[in-house]
Amino acid sequence: MSNLAAIITSAKSPLVVQEVDLYTPGPHELLIKNEVIAFNPIEYKLAKLAIFPLQYPAILGSSFGGTVEAIGSEITSFKVGDKVAAIKKFGAAGNQYGAFQRYVVVDETSTSKLAPGVDVEIAASLTGNLPTIVGLFTGRAGLDRPSVEGKTDSKGKRVLIYGGSSSVGALGVQYVAQAGYTVVTTASPRNNAFVSKLGAAKVIDHTQDKDAVIKAIVAEGPFDLIVDTISTNETVAITGPVVAAQGGGKLYALQPAFGPDTVPEGVTRAFESWSLAPFEEKNRGLVEWAFDTYLPQGLASGRIVPLPVQKVEGGLGAVNDALDRLEKGVSGVKLILDPWA
């Protein structure tokens, strides 16, 4: 039994497929036969833009799913043969944890055991954003967790989630709406019906003129929380003025400014590694709830609605193609790849 990986050998270089070690999991880790890689925008930024320093050669990728091949000595909640979806634990160092390979090591706390009949491709497409959503909305912003059992009473609070058809935005709309908050979001007319189905009370057309979008959003406020799931200069030029229009405050962002911040006076861009929050000691139990309860039960019951997946053909050799597509921009779908194809 051998292992193949798509490896980046130096900054901004194309990934190459090479044979690598077959790993042994630690006491609280699992070895997963990787059957689906789900791609996240951060990965093209790491590979093609080198936005953060890496130890080369590196195996990138964080979201994946497959079958448990081996378990660590202290594992009690999983067994060989279980179907799982997982994400690389924040801070995990070493190429054994990268998802762009056929066999991956993962921590048990960031692994979700799937019920029979749950599609591993769908589950894997959600794991990359799950810690971010839980960490930002509950771990940091203090919103209640959603119920996985049925309707929740209204909280009487309004939340703006800019970018409702993005992978982060789509899961965020569901998470917040199912917790009883009124969600206003944005999407193109093409994605309006899908985003409405996720639980948004109002979907604003973001293809309008910038001033028209700002006016339409402000008319739906004021908001108790404003989150920009895109956080480019173009979207912050909309969400920043929305925060300013209601007296200023925090604009929760999914990426830093990468240069001088252009938010209006009185507006503060709040950014950090939101996916780290569920793993902190003060949020103990949050990550276990997310992976052990919310994701598997939400998928099994149909309460969590995924973005449609779009498969990139060509196996590990096509990882570069997937990263190119991410760089050009993907909306309303989640890119996945079979590392054995």
Coordinates of C-alpha atoms in Angstrom, one line a residue:
M1 CA 0.0 0.0 0.0
S2 CA 1.5 3.3 -1.1
N3 CA 0.6 7.0 -0.8
L4 CA 0.6 9.6 -3.5
A5 CA 0.3 13.4 -2.9
A6 CA 0.1 16.6 -4.9
I7 CA 3.1 18.5 -3.5
I8 CA 4.2 22.2 -3.8
T9 CA 8.0 22.2 -3.8
S10 CA 8.6 26.0 -3.7
A11 CA 6.7 29.2 -3.4
K12 CA 4.2 29.8 -6.3
S13 CA 5.4 26.7 -8.2
P14 CA 2.8 24.3 -9.7
L15 CA 2.0 21.2 -7.7
V16 CA 3.5 17.9 -8.7
V17 CA 2.3 14.4 -7.9
Q18 CA 4.9 12.3 -6.0
E19 CA 4.9 9.2 -3.8
V20 CA 5.1 10.0 -0.1
D21 CA 5.2 8.2 3.2
L22 CA 2.2 6.2 4.5
Y23 CA 1.7 7.6 7.9
T24 CA 0.9 6.1 11.3
P25 CA -1.7 8.1 13.4
G26 CA -0.9 9.4 16.8
P27 CA -2.8 8.3 20.0
H28 CA -5.8 10.7 19.3
E29 CA -5.5 10.6 15.5
L30 CA -7.0 8.7 12.6
L31 CA -5.5 7.6 9.3
I32 CA -8.1 8.2 6.6
K33 CA -8.2 6.7 3.1
N34 CA -9.1 10.0 1.3
E35 CA -11.9 9.6 -1.2
V36 CA -12.8 13.2 -1.8
I37 CA -10.9 16.5 -1.5
A38 CA -13.0 19.7 -1.1
F39 CA -11.3 22.9 -2.1
N40 CA -11.2 26.2 -0.2
P41 CA -10.2 29.6 -1.5
I42 CA -7.3 29.9 1.0
E43 CA -5.6 27.1 -0.8
Y44 CA -5.0 28.9 -4.1
K45 CA -3.8 31.9 -2.1
L46 CA -1.3 29.7 -0.3
A47 CA -0.2 27.9 -3.5
K48 CA -0.3 30.6 -6.1
L49 CA 0.1 33.9 -4.1
A50 CA 2.2 32.6 -1.2
I51 CA 0.4 34.9 1.2
F52 CA 1.8 33.0 4.2
P53 CA 5.3 31.4 4.5
L54 CA 5.3 27.6 4.3
Q55 CA 7.8 24.9 5.0
Y56 CA 8.6 23.4 1.5
P57 CA 8.0 20.9 0.2
A58 CA 4.4 21.1 1.5
I59 CA 1.2 19.2 1.1
L60 CA -1.7 21.7 1.2
G61 CA -5.4 21.1 1.6
S62 CA -7.6 20.9 4.6
S63 CA -11.1 19.5 3.8
F64 CA -11.6 15.9 2.9
G65 CA -13.6 12.7 3.5
G66 CA -13.3 9.0 3.2
T67 CA -12.9 5.8 5.2
V68 CA -11.0 5.2 8.4
E69 CA -8.0 3.1 7.6
A70 CA -6.3 3.0 11.1
I71 CA -6.9 4.5 14.5
G72 CA -4.7 5.8 17.3
S73 CA -4.3 3.9 20.6
E74 CA -6.6 6.3 22.5
I75 CA -9.4 6.4 20.0
T76 CA -12.8 5.1 21.2
S77 CA -15.4 6.9 19.1
F78 CA -14.2 5.7 15.7
K79 CA -13.4 2.3 14.2
V80 CA -11.7 1.1 11.0
G81 CA -14.2 1.2 8.2
D82 CA -16.2 4.2 9.4
K83 CA -17.1 6.8 6.8
V84 CA -16.0 10.3 7.9
A85 CA -15.6 13.9 6.8
A86 CA -12.8 15.9 8.3
I87 CA -10.7 19.0 8.4
K88 CA -7.1 19.6 9.2
K89 CA -7.0 20.8 12.8
F90 CA -5.8 24.4 13.1
G91 CA -2.2 24.5 14.0
A92 CA -1.4 20.9 12.9
A93 CA 2.1 20.9 11.6
G94 CA 3.4 18.3 9.2
N95 CA 2.7 17.0 5.7
Q96 CA 0.7 14.0 7.1
Y97 CA -2.2 16.4 7.7
G98 CA -2.5 17.9 4.2
A99 CA -5.6 16.8 2.3
F100 CA -4.0 16.8 -1.2
Q101 CA -3.0 13.1 -0.9
R102 CA -4.6 9.6 -0.8
Y103 CA -4.0 8.9 2.9
V104 CA -4.3 11.6 5.5
V105 CA -3.8 11.8 9.3
V106 CA -6.4 13.9 11.2
D107 CA -7.2 14.7 14.8
E108 CA -10.4 13.0 16.2
T109 CA -11.8 16.3 17.3
S110 CA -12.1 17.7 13.8
T111 CA -13.6 14.5 12.3
S112 CA -17.3 13.8 11.8
K113 CA -18.6 10.2 11.7
L114 CA -21.3 10.0 9.0
A115 CA -24.6 8.2 9.2
P116 CA -25.4 5.5 6.6
G117 CA -26.7 7.1 3.4
V118 CA -24.9 10.5 3.9
D119 CA -22.8 11.3 0.9
V120 CA -19.2 11.7 1.9
E121 CA -18.7 14.2 -1.0
I122 CA -21.4 16.5 0.4
A123 CA -20.1 16.2 4.0
A124 CA -16.5 16.9 3.0
S125 CA -17.7 20.0 1.1
L126 CA -18.9 21.5 4.4
T127 CA -16.1 20.7 6.8
G128 CA -13.7 23.5 5.6
N129 CA -16.2 26.2 6.6
L130 CA -17.7 24.6 9.7
P131 CA -15.1 25.7 12.3
T132 CA -15.1 29.2 10.7
I133 CA -18.9 29.5 11.0
V134 CA -19.1 28.1 14.5
G135 CA -16.1 30.1 15.6
L136 CA -17.2 33.4 14.2
F137 CA -20.9 33.4 15.0
T138 CA -20.9 31.6 18.3
G139 CA -17.4 31.5 19.6
R140 CA -16.7 35.2 19.0
A141 CA -20.0 37.1 18.2
G142 CA -21.9 35.2 20.9
L143 CA -24.9 34.0 18.8
D144 CA -26.7 30.9 20.0
R145 CA -26.1 27.6 18.4
P146 CA -28.8 26.4 16.0
S147 CA -31.2 23.6 16.9
V148 CA -30.8 20.4 14.9
E149 CA -34.2 19.1 16.0
G150 CA -36.7 21.7 14.7
K151 CA -37.8 25.2 14.6
T152 CA -36.3 27.7 17.1
D153 CA -38.2 30.7 18.5
S154 CA -37.2 34.1 17.0
K155 CA -34.5 36.0 18.8
G156 CA -35.8 39.3 17.5
K157 CA -32.3 40.2 16.1
R158 CA -31.2 40.9 12.6
V159 CA -27.9 39.7 11.0
L160 CA -26.4 40.8 7.7
I161 CA -24.4 38.1 6.0
Y162 CA -22.9 39.6 2.8
G163 CA -22.3 36.9 0.1
G164 CA -25.0 34.3 0.7
S165 CA -24.0 32.1 -2.2
S166 CA -20.4 31.8 -1.2
S167 CA -19.5 28.5 0.5
V168 CA -19.0 30.4 3.8
G169 CA -22.1 32.5 3.3
A170 CA -24.4 29.6 2.4
L171 CA -23.5 27.7 5.6
G172 CA -23.6 30.9 7.6
V173 CA -27.1 31.8 6.5
Q174 CA -28.4 28.4 7.6
Y175 CA -26.5 28.4 10.9
V176 CA -27.8 31.8 11.9
A177 CA -31.3 31.4 10.6
Q178 CA -31.8 28.1 12.3
A179 CA -30.7 29.7 15.6
G180 CA -33.7 32.0 15.4
Y181 CA -32.1 35.2 14.0
T182 CA -33.5 37.1 11.0
V183 CA -30.9 36.9 8.2
V184 CA -30.5 39.4 5.4
T185 CA -28.0 38.5 2.7
T186 CA -26.9 39.2 -0.9
A187 CA -26.6 37.1 -4.0
S188 CA -27.0 37.4 -7.8
P189 CA -30.4 36.8 -9.3
R190 CA -29.1 33.4 -10.5
N191 CA -28.6 32.2 -6.9
N192 CA -31.5 34.0 -5.3
A193 CA -33.9 31.1 -5.1
F194 CA -31.2 28.8 -3.6
V195 CA -30.1 31.3 -1.0
S196 CA -33.7 32.0 0.0
K197 CA -34.2 28.3 0.6
L198 CA -31.4 28.4 3.1
G199 CA -33.5 30.5 5.4
A200 CA -32.7 34.1 4.5
A201 CA -35.6 36.5 5.2
K202 CA -34.3 38.9 2.4
V203 CA -31.9 38.4 -0.5
I204 CA -30.6 41.6 -2.1
D205 CA -29.2 41.6 -5.6
H206 CA -25.5 42.4 -5.3
T207 CA -25.1 42.9 -9.1
Q208 CA -26.8 46.3 -8.8
D209 CA -24.9 49.6 -8.7
K210 CA -22.9 49.9 -5.5
D211 CA -24.9 52.8 -4.1
A212 CA -28.1 50.9 -4.8
V213 CA -26.9 47.9 -3.0
I214 CA -25.9 50.0 0.0
K215 CA -29.2 51.7 0.1
A216 CA -31.1 48.4 -0.2
I217 CA -29.2 46.8 2.7
V218 CA -29.4 49.8 4.9
A219 CA -33.2 49.8 4.4
E220 CA -33.3 46.3 5.9
G221 CA -31.4 47.3 9.1
P222 CA -30.3 48.2 11.6
F223 CA -28.4 45.0 12.2
D224 CA -27.1 43.5 15.4
L225 CA -24.3 41.8 13.5
I226 CA -22.7 42.4 10.1
V227 CA -20.5 39.8 8.5
D228 CA -18.8 40.2 5.1
T229 CA -18.0 36.6 3.9
I230 CA -16.1 37.9 0.8
S231 CA -14.2 40.8 2.3
T232 CA -12.5 42.1 -0.8
N233 CA -11.9 45.8 -1.3
E234 CA -15.0 45.8 -3.5
T235 CA -17.3 44.2 -1.0
V236 CA -15.9 46.2 2.0
A237 CA -16.7 49.3 0.0
I238 CA -20.4 48.2 0.5
T239 CA -20.4 46.6 3.9
G240 CA -18.3 49.3 5.5
P241 CA -20.7 52.1 4.7
V242 CA -23.6 49.9 5.9
V243 CA -21.9 49.7 9.3
A244 CA -21.2 53.4 9.2
A245 CA -24.9 54.2 8.4
Q246 CA -26.0 52.7 11.6
G247 CA -23.5 54.6 13.7
G248 CA -20.3 52.6 13.2
G249 CA -19.0 49.5 15.0
K250 CA -17.5 46.2 14.0
L251 CA -17.5 44.8 10.5
Y252 CA -16.7 41.1 10.8
A253 CA -14.5 40.0 7.9
L254 CA -13.1 36.8 6.5
Q255 CA -9.8 38.2 5.5
P256 CA -7.5 41.1 6.5
A257 CA -7.1 44.3 4.5
F258 CA -3.8 43.3 2.8
G259 CA -2.8 46.9 2.8
P260 CA -4.2 50.2 4.2
D261 CA -7.7 49.6 5.4
T262 CA -10.4 51.6 3.6
V263 CA -13.3 51.2 6.0
P264 CA -15.1 54.4 6.9
E265 CA -14.3 56.4 10.1
G266 CA -16.0 54.8 13.1
V267 CA -15.9 51.3 11.5
T268 CA -13.5 48.6 12.7
R269 CA -12.6 45.6 10.6
A270 CA -12.8 42.6 12.9
F271 CA -10.6 39.8 11.6
E272 CA -8.9 36.8 13.1
S273 CA -8.5 33.1 12.4
W274 CA -12.2 32.4 13.2
S275 CA -11.7 28.6 12.7
L276 CA -9.4 28.6 15.8
A277 CA -12.1 29.8 18.2
P278 CA -14.0 26.4 18.6
F279 CA -10.8 24.7 19.6
E280 CA -10.0 27.1 22.5
E281 CA -10.3 26.0 26.1
K282 CA -13.0 28.7 26.8
N283 CA -15.1 27.3 24.0
R284 CA -14.6 23.7 25.1
G285 CA -17.4 21.5 23.8
L286 CA -18.1 23.7 20.8
V287 CA -16.0 21.9 18.3
E288 CA -17.2 18.5 19.5
W289 CA -20.8 19.7 19.1
A290 CA -20.0 21.0 15.6
F291 CA -18.5 17.7 14.4
D292 CA -20.3 15.1 16.5
T293 CA -23.8 16.6 16.5
Y294 CA -24.5 19.6 14.2
L295 CA -22.9 18.3 11.0
P296 CA -23.8 14.6 11.0
Q297 CA -27.3 15.2 12.3
G298 CA -27.9 18.2 10.2
L299 CA -27.0 16.3 7.0
A300 CA -28.9 13.2 8.0
S301 CA -32.1 15.2 8.7
G302 CA -31.7 17.4 5.7
R303 CA -31.5 20.5 7.9
I304 CA -28.1 21.5 6.4
V305 CA -28.4 22.2 2.7
P306 CA -25.0 22.1 0.9
L307 CA -23.9 24.0 -2.1
P308 CA -24.0 21.9 -5.3
V309 CA -20.7 20.1 -5.8
Q310 CA -18.7 20.3 -9.0
K311 CA -16.2 17.6 -9.6
V312 CA -12.8 18.4 -11.1
E313 CA -11.7 15.4 -13.2
G314 CA -8.2 14.1 -13.4
G315 CA -7.2 12.9 -9.9
L316 CA -4.3 14.5 -8.0
G317 CA -2.8 15.7 -11.2
A318 CA -5.8 18.1 -11.6
V319 CA -5.3 19.9 -8.3
N320 CA -3.6 22.7 -10.2
D321 CA -6.7 23.0 -12.4
A322 CA -8.9 23.3 -9.3
L323 CA -6.7 26.0 -7.8
D324 CA -6.8 27.9 -11.1
R325 CA -10.6 27.8 -11.1
L326 CA -10.7 29.1 -7.5
E327 CA -8.4 31.9 -8.5
K328 CA -10.7 32.9 -11.3
G329 CA -13.7 32.9 -8.9
V330 CA -16.3 30.2 -8.0
S331 CA -19.8 31.0 -6.9
G332 CA -22.8 28.8 -6.0
V333 CA -20.8 25.6 -6.2
K334 CA -18.1 23.7 -4.2
L335 CA -15.2 22.2 -6.1
I336 CA -14.3 18.6 -5.2
L337 CA -11.8 16.0 -6.6
D338 CA -11.3 12.3 -6.3
P339 CA -7.6 11.7 -5.4
W340 CA -7.9 8.1 -6.8
A341 CA -9.2 9.0 -10.3

